[in-house]
CSV table of C-alpha atoms in Angstrom, one decimal:
chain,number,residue,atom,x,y,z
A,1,UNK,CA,135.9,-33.7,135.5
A,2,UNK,CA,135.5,-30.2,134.2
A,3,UNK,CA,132.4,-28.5,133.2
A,4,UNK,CA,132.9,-27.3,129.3
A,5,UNK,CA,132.7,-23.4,129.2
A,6,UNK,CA,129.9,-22.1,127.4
A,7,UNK,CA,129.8,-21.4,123.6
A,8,UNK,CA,131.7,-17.9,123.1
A,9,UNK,CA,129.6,-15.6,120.5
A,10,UNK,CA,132.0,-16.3,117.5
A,11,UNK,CA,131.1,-20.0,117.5
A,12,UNK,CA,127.3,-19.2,117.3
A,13,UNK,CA,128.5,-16.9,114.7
A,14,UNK,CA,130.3,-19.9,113.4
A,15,UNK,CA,127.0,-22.2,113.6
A,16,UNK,CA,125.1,-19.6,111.7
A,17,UNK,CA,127.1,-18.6,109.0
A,18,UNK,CA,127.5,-22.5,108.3
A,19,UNK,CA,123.7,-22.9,108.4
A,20,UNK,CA,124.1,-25.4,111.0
A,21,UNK,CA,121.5,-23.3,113.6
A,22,UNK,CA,119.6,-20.3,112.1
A,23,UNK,CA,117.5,-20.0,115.0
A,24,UNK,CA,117.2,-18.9,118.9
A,25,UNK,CA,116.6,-22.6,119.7
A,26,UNK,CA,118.9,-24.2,117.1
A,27,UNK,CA,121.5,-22.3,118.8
A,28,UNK,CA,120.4,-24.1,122.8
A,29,UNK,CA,120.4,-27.7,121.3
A,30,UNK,CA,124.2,-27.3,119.1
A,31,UNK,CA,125.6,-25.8,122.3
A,32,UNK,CA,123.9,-27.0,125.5
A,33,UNK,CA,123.4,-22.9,126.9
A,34,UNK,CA,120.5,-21.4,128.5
A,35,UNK,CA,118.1,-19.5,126.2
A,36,UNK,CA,119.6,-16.0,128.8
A,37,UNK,CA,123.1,-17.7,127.8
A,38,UNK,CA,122.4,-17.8,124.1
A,39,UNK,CA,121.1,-14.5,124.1
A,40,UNK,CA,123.6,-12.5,125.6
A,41,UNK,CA,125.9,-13.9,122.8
A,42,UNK,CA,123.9,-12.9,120.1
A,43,UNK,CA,123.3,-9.3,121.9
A,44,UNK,CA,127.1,-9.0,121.3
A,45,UNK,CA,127.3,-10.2,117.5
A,46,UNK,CA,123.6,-7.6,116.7
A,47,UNK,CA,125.7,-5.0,118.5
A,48,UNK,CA,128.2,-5.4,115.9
A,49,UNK,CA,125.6,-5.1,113.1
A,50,UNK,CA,127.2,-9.1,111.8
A,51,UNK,CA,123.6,-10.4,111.9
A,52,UNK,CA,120.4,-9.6,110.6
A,53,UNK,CA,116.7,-11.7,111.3
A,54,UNK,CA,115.0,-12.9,108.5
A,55,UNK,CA,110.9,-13.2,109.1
A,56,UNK,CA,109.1,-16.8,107.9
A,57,UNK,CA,105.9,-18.3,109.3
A,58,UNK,CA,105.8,-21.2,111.3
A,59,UNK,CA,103.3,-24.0,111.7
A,60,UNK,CA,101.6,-22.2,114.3
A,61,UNK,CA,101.0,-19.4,112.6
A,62,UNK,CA,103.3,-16.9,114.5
A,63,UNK,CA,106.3,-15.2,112.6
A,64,UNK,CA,109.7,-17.1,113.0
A,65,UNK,CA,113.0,-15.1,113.2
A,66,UNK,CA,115.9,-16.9,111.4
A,67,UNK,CA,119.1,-15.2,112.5
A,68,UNK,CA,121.5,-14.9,109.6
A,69,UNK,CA,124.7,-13.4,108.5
A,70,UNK,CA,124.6,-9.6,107.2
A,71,UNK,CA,127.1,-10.0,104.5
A,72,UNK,CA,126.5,-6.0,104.0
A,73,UNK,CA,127.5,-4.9,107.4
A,74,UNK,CA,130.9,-4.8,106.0
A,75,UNK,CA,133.0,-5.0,102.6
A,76,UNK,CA,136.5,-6.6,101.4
A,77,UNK,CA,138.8,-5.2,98.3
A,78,UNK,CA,140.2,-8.0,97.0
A,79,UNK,CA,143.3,-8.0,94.5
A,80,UNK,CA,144.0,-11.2,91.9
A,81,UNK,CA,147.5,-9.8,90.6
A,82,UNK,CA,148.4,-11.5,87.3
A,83,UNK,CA,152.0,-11.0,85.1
A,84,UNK,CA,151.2,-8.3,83.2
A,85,UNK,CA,147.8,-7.1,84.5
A,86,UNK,CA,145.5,-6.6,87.9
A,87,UNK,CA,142.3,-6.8,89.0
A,88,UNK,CA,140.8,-5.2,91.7
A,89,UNK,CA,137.0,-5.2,93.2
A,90,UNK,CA,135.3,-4.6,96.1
A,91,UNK,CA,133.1,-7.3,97.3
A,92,UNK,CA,130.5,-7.8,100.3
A,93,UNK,CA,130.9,-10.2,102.8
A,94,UNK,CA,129.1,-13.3,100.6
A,95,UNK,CA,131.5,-12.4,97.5
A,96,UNK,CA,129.2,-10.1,95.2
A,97,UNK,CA,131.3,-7.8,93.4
A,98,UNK,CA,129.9,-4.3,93.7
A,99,UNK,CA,132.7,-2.6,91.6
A,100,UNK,CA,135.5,-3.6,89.9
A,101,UNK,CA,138.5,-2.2,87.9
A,102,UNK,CA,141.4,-4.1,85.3
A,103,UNK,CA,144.6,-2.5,84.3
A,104,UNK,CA,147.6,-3.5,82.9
A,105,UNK,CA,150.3,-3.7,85.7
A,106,UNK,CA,153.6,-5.3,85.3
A,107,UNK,CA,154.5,-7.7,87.8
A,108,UNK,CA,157.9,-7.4,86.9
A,109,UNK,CA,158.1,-3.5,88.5
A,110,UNK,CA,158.1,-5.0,91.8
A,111,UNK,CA,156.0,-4.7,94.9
A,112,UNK,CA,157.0,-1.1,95.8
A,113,UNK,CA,155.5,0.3,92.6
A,114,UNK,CA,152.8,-2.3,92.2
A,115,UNK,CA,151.1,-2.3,95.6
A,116,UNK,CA,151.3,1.4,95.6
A,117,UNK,CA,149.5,1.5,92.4
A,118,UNK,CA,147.1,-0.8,93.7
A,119,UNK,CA,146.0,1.5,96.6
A,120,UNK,CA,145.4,4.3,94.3
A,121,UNK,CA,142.9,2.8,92.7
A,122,UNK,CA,141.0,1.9,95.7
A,123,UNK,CA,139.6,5.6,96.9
A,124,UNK,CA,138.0,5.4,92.7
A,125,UNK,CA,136.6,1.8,93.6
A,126,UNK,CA,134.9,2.4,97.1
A,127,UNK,CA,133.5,5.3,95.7
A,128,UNK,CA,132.1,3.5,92.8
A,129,UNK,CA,131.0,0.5,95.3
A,130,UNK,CA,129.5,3.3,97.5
A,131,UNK,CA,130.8,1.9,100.0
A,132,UNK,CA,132.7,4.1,103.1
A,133,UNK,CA,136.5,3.6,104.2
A,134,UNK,CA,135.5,2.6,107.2
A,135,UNK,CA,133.0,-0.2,106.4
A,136,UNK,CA,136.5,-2.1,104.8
A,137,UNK,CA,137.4,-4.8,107.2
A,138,UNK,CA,140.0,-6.3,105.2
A,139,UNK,CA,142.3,-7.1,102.3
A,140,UNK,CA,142.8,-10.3,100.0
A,141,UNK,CA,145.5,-10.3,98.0
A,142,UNK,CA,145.5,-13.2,95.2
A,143,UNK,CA,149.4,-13.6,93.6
A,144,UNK,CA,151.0,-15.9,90.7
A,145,UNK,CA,153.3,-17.3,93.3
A,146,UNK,CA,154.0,-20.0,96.2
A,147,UNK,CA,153.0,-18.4,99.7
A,148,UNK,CA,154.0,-18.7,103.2
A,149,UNK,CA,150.7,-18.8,104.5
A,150,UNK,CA,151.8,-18.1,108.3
A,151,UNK,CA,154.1,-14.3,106.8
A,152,UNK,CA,152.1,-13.3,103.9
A,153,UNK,CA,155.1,-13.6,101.8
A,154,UNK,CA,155.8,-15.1,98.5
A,155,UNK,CA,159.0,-17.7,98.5
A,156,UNK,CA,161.2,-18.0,95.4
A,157,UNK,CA,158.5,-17.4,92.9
A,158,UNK,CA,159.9,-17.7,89.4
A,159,UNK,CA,157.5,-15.6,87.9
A,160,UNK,CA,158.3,-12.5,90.4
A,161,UNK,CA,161.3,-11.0,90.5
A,162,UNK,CA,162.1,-9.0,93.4
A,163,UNK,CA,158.8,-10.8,95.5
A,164,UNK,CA,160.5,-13.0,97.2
A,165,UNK,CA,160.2,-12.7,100.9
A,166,UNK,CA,159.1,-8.8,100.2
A,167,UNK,CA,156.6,-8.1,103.6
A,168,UNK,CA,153.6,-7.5,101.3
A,169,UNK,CA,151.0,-7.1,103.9
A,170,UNK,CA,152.9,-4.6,105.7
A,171,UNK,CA,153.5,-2.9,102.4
A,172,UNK,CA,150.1,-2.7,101.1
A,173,UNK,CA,148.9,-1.4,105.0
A,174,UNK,CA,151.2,1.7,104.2
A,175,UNK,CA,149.7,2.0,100.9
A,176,UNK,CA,145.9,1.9,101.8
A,177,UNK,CA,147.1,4.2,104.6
A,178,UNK,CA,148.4,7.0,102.5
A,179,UNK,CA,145.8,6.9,99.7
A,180,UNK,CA,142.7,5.5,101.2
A,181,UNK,CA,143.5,6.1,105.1
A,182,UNK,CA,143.6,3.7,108.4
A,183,UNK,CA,140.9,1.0,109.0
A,184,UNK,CA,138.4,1.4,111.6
A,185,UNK,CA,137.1,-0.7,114.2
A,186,UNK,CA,134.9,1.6,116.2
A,187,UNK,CA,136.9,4.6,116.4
A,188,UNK,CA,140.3,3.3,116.9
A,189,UNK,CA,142.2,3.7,113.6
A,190,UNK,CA,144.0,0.1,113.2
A,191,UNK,CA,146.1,-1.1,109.8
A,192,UNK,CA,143.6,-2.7,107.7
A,193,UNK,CA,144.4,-6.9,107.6
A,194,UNK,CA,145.8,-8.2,104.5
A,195,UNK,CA,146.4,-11.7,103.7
A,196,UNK,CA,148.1,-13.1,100.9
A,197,UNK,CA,147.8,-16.7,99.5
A,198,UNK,CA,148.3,-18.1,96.5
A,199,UNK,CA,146.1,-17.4,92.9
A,200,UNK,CA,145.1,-21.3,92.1
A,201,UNK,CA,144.4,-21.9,95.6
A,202,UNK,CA,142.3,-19.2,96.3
A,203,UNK,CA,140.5,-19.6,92.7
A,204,UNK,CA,140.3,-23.3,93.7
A,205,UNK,CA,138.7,-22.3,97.2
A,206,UNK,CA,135.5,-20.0,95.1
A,207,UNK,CA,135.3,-22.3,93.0
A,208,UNK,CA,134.9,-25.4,95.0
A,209,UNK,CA,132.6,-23.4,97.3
A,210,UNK,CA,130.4,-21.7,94.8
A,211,UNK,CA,130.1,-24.9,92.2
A,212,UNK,CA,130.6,-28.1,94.3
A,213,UNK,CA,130.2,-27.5,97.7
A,214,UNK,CA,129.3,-31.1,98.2
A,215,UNK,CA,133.1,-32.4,96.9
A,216,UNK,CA,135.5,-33.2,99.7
A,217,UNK,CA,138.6,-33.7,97.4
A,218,UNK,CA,139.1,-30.9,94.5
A,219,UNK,CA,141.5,-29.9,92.5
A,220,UNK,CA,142.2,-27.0,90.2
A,221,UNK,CA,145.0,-26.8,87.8
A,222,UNK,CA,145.4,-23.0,86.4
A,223,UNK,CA,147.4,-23.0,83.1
A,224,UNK,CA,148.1,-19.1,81.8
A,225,UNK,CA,151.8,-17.7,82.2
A,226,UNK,CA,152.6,-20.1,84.5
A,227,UNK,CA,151.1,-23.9,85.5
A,228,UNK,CA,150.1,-24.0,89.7
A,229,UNK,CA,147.3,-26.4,90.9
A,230,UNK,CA,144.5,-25.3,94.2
A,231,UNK,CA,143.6,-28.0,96.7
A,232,UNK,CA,140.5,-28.5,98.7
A,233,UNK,CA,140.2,-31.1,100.9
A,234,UNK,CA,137.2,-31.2,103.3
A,235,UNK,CA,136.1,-27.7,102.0
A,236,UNK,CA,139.6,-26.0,103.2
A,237,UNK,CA,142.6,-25.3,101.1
A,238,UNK,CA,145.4,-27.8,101.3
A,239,UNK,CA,149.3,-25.6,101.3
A,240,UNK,CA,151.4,-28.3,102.5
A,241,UNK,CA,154.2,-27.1,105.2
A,242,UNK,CA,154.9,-24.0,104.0
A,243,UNK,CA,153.0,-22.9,101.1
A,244,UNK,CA,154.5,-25.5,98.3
A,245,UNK,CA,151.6,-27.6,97.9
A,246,UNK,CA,150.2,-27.5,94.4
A,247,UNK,CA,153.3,-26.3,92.2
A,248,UNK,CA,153.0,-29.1,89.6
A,249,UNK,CA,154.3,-26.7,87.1
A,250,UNK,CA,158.4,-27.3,88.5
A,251,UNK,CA,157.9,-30.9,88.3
A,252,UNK,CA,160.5,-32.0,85.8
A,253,UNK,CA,159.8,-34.6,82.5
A,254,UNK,CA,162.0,-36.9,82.0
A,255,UNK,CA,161.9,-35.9,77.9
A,256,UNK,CA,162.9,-32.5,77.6
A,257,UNK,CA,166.5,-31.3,79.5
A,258,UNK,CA,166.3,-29.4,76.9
A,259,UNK,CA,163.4,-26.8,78.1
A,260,UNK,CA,164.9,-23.9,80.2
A,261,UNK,CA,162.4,-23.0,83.1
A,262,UNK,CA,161.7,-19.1,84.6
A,263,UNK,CA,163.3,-21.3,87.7
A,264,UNK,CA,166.8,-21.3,86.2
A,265,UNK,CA,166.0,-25.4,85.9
A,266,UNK,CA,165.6,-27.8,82.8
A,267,UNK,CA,162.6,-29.8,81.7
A,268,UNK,CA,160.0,-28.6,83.8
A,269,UNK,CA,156.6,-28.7,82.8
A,270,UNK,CA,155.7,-25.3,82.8
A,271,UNK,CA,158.8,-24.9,80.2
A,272,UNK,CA,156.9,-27.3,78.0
A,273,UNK,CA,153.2,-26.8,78.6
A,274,UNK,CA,152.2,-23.0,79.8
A,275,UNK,CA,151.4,-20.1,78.3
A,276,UNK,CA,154.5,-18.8,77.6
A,277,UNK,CA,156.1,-22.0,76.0
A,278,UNK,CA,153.2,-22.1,74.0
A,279,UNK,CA,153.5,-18.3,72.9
A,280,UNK,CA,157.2,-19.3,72.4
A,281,UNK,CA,156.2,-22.1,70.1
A,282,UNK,CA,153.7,-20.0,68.2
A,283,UNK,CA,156.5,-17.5,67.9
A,284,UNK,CA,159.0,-20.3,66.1
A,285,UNK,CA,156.1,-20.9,64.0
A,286,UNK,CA,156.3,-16.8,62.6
A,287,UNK,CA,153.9,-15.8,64.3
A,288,UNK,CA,153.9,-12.4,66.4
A,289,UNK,CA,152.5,-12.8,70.0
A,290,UNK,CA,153.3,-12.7,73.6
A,291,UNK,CA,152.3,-15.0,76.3
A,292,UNK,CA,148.1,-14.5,77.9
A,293,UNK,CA,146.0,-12.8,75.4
A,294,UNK,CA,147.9,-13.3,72.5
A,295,UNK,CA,147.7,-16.8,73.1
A,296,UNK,CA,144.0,-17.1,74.4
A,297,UNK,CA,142.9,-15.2,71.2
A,298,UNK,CA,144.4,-17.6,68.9
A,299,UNK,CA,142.7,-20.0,70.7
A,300,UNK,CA,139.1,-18.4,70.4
A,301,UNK,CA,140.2,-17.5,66.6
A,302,UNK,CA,140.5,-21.4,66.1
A,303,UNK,CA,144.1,-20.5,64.9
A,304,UNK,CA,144.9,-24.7,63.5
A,305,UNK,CA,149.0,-24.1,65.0
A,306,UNK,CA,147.4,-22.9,68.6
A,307,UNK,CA,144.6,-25.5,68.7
A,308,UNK,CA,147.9,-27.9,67.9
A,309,UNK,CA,150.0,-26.9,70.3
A,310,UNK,CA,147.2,-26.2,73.1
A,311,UNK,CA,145.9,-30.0,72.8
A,312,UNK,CA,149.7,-31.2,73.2
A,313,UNK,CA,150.4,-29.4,76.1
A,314,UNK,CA,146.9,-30.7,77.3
A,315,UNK,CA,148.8,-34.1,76.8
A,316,UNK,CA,151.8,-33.1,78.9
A,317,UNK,CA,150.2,-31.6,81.8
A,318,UNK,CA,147.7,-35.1,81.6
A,319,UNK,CA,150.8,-36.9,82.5
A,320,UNK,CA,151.7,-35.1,85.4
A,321,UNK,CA,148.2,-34.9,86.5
A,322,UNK,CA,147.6,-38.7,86.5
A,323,UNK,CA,150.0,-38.6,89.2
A,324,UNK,CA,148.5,-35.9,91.2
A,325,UNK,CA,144.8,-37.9,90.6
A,326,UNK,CA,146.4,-40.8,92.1
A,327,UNK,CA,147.4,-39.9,94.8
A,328,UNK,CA,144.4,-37.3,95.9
A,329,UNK,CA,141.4,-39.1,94.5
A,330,UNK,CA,139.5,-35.9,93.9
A,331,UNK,CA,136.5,-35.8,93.1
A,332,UNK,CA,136.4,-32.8,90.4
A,333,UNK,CA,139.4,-31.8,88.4
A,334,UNK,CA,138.6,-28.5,87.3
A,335,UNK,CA,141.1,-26.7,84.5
A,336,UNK,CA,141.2,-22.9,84.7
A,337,UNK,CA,143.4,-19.8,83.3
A,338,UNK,CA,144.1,-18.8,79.6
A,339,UNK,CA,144.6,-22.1,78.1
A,340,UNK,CA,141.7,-24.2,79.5
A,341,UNK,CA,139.8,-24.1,76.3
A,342,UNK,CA,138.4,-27.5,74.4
A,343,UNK,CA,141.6,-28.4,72.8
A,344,UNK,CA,143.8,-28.0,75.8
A,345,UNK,CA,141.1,-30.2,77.9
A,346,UNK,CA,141.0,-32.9,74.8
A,347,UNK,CA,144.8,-33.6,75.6
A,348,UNK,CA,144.3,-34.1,79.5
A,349,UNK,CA,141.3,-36.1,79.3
A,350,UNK,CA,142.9,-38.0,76.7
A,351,UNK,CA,146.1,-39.0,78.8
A,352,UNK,CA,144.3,-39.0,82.0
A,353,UNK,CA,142.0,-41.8,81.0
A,354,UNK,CA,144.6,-43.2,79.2
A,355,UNK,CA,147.0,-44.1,81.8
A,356,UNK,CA,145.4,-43.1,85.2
A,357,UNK,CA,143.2,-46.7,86.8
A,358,UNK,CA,140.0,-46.8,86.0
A,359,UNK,CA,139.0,-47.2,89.8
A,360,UNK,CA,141.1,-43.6,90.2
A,361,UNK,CA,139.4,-42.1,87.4
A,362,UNK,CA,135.5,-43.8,87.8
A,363,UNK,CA,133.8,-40.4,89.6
A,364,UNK,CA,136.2,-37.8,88.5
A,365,UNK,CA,134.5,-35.4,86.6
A,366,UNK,CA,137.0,-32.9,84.8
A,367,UNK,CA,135.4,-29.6,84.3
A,368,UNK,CA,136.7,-26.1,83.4
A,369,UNK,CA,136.3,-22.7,85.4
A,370,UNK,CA,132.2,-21.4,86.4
A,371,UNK,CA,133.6,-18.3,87.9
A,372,UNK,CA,135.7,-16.9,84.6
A,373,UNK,CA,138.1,-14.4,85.6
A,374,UNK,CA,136.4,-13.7,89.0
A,375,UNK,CA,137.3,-16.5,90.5
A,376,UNK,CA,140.6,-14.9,92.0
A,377,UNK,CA,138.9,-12.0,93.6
A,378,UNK,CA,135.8,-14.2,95.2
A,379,UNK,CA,138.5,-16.6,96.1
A,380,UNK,CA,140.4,-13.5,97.9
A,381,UNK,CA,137.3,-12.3,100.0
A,382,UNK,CA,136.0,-15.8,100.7
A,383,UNK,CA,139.7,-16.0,102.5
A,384,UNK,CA,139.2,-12.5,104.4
A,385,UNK,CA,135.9,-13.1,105.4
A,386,UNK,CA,136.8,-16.6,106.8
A,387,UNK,CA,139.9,-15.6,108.6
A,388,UNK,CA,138.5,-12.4,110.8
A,389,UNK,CA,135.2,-14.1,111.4
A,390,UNK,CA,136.0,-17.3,112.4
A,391,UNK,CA,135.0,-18.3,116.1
A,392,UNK,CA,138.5,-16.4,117.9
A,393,UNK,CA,138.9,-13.7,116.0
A,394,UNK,CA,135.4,-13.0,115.5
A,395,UNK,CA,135.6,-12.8,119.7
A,396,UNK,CA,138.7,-10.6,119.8
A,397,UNK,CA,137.1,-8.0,117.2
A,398,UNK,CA,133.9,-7.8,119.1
A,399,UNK,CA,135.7,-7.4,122.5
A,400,UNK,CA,137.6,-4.6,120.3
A,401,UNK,CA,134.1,-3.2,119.1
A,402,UNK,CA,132.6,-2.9,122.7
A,403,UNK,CA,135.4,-1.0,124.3
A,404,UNK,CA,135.5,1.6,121.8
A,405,UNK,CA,132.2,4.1,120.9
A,406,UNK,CA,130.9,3.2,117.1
A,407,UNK,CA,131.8,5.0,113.9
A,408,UNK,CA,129.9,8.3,113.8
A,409,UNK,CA,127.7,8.6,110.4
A,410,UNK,CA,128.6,11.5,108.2
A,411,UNK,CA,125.3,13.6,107.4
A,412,UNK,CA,125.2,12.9,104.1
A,413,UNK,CA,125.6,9.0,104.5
A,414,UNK,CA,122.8,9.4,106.5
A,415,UNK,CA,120.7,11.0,104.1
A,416,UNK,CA,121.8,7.9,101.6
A,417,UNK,CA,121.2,5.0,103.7
């Protein structure tokens, strides 16, 4: 019988960033080490400036340190790329945004252009965050597309010509390089990480985590250009094999061959039921507008032809989404993106309940968006933060972070801090 190997530093980082053992002896009883064990480790992660103690009182009167994680010891940019706009932000390591920027930016350029223009904004927006190059431990990139987790690359996404299979992460490295400069870790320059995942799920990951943490089964179902659903199951996002999971908005109805897709298919929902069929309805109708805005101000305007058409493709997408209830069983529904308004939720709720079992539909509760349009860029730091500090990577950074001397503080940081 072998004799487990003691906690590494990343899992009691792990235990306190869940809130699962905020103290010294919290720490000895979830693991089983020494209080010398235990303290060794969190030498290592105060080293790295990822922890900070908060002073309470305790029964007996003495002061109580509660170890915590210092979500200011470092910062994220995080990206939520739409068709024909972008947002960008930098965030700290619990998702506040400390300075933001929106711009138009076509999608349809391609990556070259648009992940260049990206970068330059981000020497503006660090600035603004006052926040220094080198306190940037990674990248979240948010796109309107299905996303091979494992590469960082988008896979046949209708809605991005010239995306698919592009290597975005190695792309947007070069970018930050040239306009920002390299990452650092210590004082070995390194490519700053980027990851790339889908837009609903990472809006369904900050949503689920800021709004219902307590829900083990949630879905979110963004309808704006395009029509994609999020999954969280057991507070993690659920991709499926390869990144597919979620694209409800290629599922075909068996009514309308006539509907051609952004796929190059027929009678797929999000020919019927997004954004752009509705701007394309409106448009039959006389009126002048273009898919997003257009739409979504009609909407706010009460326009009687947009509140029509928004409630019917309510309807449609309730009929794919009884399905997708079914089988899941989640416990919030939540509808996001341009059309979720009152009209366009009237028509899911009204085919949901309609055809879905009640025993599939007796604790759903279907909500719309808490986070607005900031629910992509929390969603894309929440990702970066989870991925370089969870237990093995958090060890591999800090083994990184002892062998090389720290980052030397300009003078006039210095003065500021």
């Amino acid at each position: 019988m072998t004799t487990p190997s003691p906690a590494s530093s990343g899992r009691l980082l792990q235990l306190i960033r869940s809130g699962q053992a905020n103290t010294r002896a919290d720490l000895q009883r979830a693991t089983g080490m020494s209080r010398s064990t235990v303290g060794l480790r969190l030498d290592d992660l105060n080293r790295a400036g990822w922890l900070r103690q908060d002073t309470g009182t305790s029964t007996g009167g003495r002061p109580s340190h509660r170890l915590a994680f210092d979500p200011g010891h470092a910062a994220v940019i995080a990206i939520d790329l739409e068709t024909r706009y972008a947002r960008a932000a930098v965030l700290d390591l619990a998702g506040t945004v400390l300075a933001e920027h929106r711009a138009e930016l076509d999608i349809g350029d391609g990556p070259d252009r648009v992940l260049d223009q990206l970068a330059r904004w981000f020497p503006e927006l660090l600035a603004a965050a006052g926040t220094p190059a080198h306190r940037v431990c990674g990248i979240g990139l948010s796109v309107p597309g299905p996303v091979d987790w494992e590469t960082g690359q988008v896979v046949q996404p209708p809605i991005m010509p010239g995306w698919d299979r592009y290597p975005i992460r190695e792309r947007m490295q070069e970018a930050y390089a040239q306009h920002v400069g390299p990452s650092m870790e210590g004082t070995e320059a390194t490519a700053v990480p980027v990851f790339v995942d889908n837009d609903a799920n990472l809006m369904a990951f900050a949503e689920q985590r800021t709004s219902h943490p307590d829900c083990s089964a949630f879905v979110l179902v963004k309808v704006s250009t395009g029509i994609g659903a999020g999954v969280v199951v057991n507070d993690d996002i659920y991709r499926g094999i390869d990144g597919g999971a979620g694209d409800i908005g290629h599922i075909r109805l068996h009514d309308r061959p006539d509907a051609l897709c952004m796929c190059g298919s027929y009678g797929c929902l999000a020919a019927v039921a997004s954004g752009r069929a509705l701007a394309k309805g409106l448009s039959d109708l006389g009126l002048d507008v273009t898919p997003g805005a257009d739409v979504k101000a009609l909407l706010d305007q009460g326009h009687p032809d947009a509140v029509r058409l928004a409630r019917d493709a309510g309807r449609r997408v309730g009929e794919v989404l009884v399905t997708v209830v079914t089988l899941l069983n989640p416990g919030v529904l939540m509808l996001a993106g341009d059309l979720s308004g009152i009209p366009f939720m009237t028509g899911v709720r009204e085919l949901l309940y309609q055809r879905a079992m009640p025993r599939t539909t007796a604790h759903l509760n279907v909500v719309t968006s808490r986070l607005g349009e900031h629910a992509g860029l929390i969603g894309a730091a929440a990702m970066v933060v989870d991925v370089l500090y969870a237990p093995e990577r958090a060890d591999a950074r800090l083994r990184a972070l002892a062998a090389t001397p720290p980052v030397r503080t300009a003078p006039e940081e210095q003065e500021n801090s």
